[in-house]
Structure formats: structure tokens, C-alpha cells
Tab-separated table of C-alpha atoms in Angstrom:
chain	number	residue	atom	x	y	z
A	18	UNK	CA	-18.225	-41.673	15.547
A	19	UNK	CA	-15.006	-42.546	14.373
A	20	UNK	CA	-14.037	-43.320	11.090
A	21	UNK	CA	-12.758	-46.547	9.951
A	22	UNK	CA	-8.819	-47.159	9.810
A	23	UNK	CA	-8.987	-50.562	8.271
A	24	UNK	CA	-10.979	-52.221	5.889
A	25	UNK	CA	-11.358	-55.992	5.479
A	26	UNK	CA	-12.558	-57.645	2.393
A	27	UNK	CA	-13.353	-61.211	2.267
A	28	UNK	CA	-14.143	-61.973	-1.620
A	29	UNK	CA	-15.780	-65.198	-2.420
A	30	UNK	CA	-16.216	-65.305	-5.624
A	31	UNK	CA	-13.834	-65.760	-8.428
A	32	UNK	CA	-14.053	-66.787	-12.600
A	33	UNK	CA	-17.579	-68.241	-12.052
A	34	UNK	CA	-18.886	-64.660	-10.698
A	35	UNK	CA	-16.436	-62.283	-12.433
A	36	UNK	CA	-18.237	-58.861	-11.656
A	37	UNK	CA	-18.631	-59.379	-8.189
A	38	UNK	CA	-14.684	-60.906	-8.276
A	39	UNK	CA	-13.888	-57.744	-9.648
A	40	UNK	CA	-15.702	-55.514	-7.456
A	41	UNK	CA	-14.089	-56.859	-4.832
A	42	UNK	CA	-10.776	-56.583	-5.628
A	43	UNK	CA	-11.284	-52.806	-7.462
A	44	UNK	CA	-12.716	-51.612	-3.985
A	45	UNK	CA	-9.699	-53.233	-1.792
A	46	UNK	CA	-7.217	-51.466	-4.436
A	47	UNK	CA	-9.103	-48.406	-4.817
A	48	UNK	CA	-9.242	-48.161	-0.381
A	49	UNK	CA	-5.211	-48.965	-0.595
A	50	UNK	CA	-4.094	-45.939	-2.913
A	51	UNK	CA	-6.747	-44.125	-0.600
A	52	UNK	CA	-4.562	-44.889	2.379
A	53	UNK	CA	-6.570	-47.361	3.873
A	54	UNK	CA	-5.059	-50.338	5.604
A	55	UNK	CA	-6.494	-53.167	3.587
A	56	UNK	CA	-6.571	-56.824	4.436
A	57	UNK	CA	-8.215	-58.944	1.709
A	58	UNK	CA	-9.523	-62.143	2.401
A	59	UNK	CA	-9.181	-64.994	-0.479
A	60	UNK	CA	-12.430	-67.586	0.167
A	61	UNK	CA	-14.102	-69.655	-2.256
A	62	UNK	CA	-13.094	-69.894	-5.609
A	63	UNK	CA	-11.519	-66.192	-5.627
A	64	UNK	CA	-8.595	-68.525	-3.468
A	65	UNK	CA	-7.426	-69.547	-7.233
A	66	UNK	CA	-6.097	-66.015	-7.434
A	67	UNK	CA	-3.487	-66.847	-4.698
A	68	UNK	CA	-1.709	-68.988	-7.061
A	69	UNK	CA	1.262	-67.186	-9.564
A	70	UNK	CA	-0.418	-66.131	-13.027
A	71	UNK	CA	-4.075	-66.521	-11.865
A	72	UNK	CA	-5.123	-63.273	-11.822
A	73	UNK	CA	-3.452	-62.680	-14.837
A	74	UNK	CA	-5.909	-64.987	-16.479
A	75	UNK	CA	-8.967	-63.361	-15.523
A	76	UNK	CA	-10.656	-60.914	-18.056
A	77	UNK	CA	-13.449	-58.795	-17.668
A	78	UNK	CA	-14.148	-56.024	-19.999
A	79	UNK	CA	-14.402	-52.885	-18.690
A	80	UNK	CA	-12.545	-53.268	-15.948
A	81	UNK	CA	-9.171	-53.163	-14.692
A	82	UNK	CA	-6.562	-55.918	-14.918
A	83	UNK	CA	-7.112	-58.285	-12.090
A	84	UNK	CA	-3.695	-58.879	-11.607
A	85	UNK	CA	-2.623	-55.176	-11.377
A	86	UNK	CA	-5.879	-55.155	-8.805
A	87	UNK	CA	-3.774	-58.091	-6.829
A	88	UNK	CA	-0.347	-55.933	-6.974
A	89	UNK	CA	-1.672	-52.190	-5.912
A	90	UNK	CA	-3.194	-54.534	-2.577
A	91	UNK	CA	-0.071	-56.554	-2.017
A	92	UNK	CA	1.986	-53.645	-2.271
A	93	UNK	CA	-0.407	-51.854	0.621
A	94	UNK	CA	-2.261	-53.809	3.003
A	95	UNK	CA	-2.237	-57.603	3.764
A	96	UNK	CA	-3.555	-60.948	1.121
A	97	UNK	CA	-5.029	-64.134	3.176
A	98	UNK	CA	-5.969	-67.314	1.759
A	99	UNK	CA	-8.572	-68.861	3.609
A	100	UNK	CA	-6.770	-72.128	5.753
A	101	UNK	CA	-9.969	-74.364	4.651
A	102	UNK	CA	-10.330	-73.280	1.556
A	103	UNK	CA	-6.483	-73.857	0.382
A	104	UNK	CA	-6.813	-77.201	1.945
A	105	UNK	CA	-10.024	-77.804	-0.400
A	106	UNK	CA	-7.970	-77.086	-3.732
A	107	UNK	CA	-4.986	-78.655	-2.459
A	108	UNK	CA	-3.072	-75.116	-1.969
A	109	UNK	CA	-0.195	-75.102	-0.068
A	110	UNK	CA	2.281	-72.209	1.378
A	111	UNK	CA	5.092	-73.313	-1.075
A	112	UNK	CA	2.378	-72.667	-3.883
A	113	UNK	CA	1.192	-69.097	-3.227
A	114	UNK	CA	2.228	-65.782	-4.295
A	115	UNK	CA	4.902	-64.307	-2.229
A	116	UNK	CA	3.552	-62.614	0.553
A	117	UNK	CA	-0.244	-64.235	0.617
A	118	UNK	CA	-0.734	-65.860	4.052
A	119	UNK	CA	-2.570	-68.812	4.862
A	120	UNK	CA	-5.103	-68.443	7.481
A	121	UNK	CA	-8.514	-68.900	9.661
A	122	UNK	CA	-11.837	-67.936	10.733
A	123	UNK	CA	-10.258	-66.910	13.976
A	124	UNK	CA	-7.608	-64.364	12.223
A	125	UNK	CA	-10.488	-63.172	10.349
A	126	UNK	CA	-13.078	-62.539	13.182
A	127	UNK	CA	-9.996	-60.905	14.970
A	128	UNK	CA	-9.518	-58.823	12.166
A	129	UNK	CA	-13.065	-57.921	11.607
A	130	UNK	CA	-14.015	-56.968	15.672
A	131	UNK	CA	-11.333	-54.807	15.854
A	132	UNK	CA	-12.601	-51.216	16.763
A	133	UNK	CA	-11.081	-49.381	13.692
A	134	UNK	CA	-12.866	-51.800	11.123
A	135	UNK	CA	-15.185	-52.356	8.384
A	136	UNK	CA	-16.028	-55.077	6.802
A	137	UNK	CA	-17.719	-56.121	3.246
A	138	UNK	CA	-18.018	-59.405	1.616
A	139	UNK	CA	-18.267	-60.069	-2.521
């Protein structure tokens, strides 16, 4: 069996749910510094975080700082802001962080049959 190269993360769940929010993004950052190709998937209200000084804003005790969570993942693998979702909260490309993409359930089932991926969702 072979092992998986990439990891996708679709996180749906953002101040409302702020364990599993954190989870998700702790796991994507933690499989980044491991060398993992990452590709995190904003959904829900966890798209808020795709906005400057969002993450920044969310605290959970115990845990690490959401927005240097956000940074380690930029810095590695690949941030996407669910296309409906954005469009829901009135999000547009000129509003994101630099570097988030905007896209669909057909970049994200692309990304998620590939041979050399895994899959979770928060």
C-alpha cells in the first residue's frame, strides 16, 4: 500500500465550533512542517478565516494561535475558499488573504480522488 503524499483538509467549522476549528487547522500545520503537501479547504463558517486579521481574532486556550496555524499552511501547501461559500458571505478575490484561492466542488473532488490522497473533514 502506498502511503499518502497529500493530504486534503476541508474544515467547516469556524468561531461557533472552535475545537474542532482548531483541530483542523493544528493537523493541516502539523502535516506541513511534516512534509506533507497540504491543501486546506475553507467551507462553512471557517471561510471567515480567509479574510486579513480573522484568524487573528480567534482564541482558544490551550491551543496554538490560529493565525500562526493559517501562516505555517500558507507558507507549505495550498488555502481554498469554498466558491459557494464566499459567494454566501459576500467574499470576493480582492478581499482574501494573499494567496487563498477561490474555488469548487469540482477542484475539490479532483483533489480528493487523486491516488496519493487522504482526506479528513472538521
Amino acid at each position: 500500500m502506498q502511503s499518502a503524499k497529500k493530504l486534503v483538509i476541508k474544515v467547516t467549522a469556524g468561531a461557533e465550533a472552535p475545537e474542532r476549528c482548531s483541530q483542523a487547522f493544528t493537523v493541516a500545520a502539523v502535516a506541513a512542517a511534516s512534509g506533507v503537501e497540504v491543501s486546506l479547504w475553507l467551507t462553512g463558517e471557517s471561510a471567515w478565516f480567509a479574510l486579513p486579521g480573522r484568524a487573528a481574532e480567534f482564541e482558544l486556550p490551550h491551543s496554538a494561535p490560529l493565525q500562526d496555524l493559517l501562516e505555517s499552511v500558507a507558507a507549505a501547501g495550498t488555502i481554498t475558499l469554498c466558491t459557494q461559500c464566499a459567494a454566501r458571505r459576500e467574499i470576493t478575490e480582492a478581499d482574501v488573504l494573499e494567496g487563498v484561492r477561490i474555488a469548487g466542488a469540482q477542484v475539490f473532488v479532483s483533489e480528493i480522488m487523486a491516488d496519493d490522497a487522504r482526506s479528513l473533514v472538521y
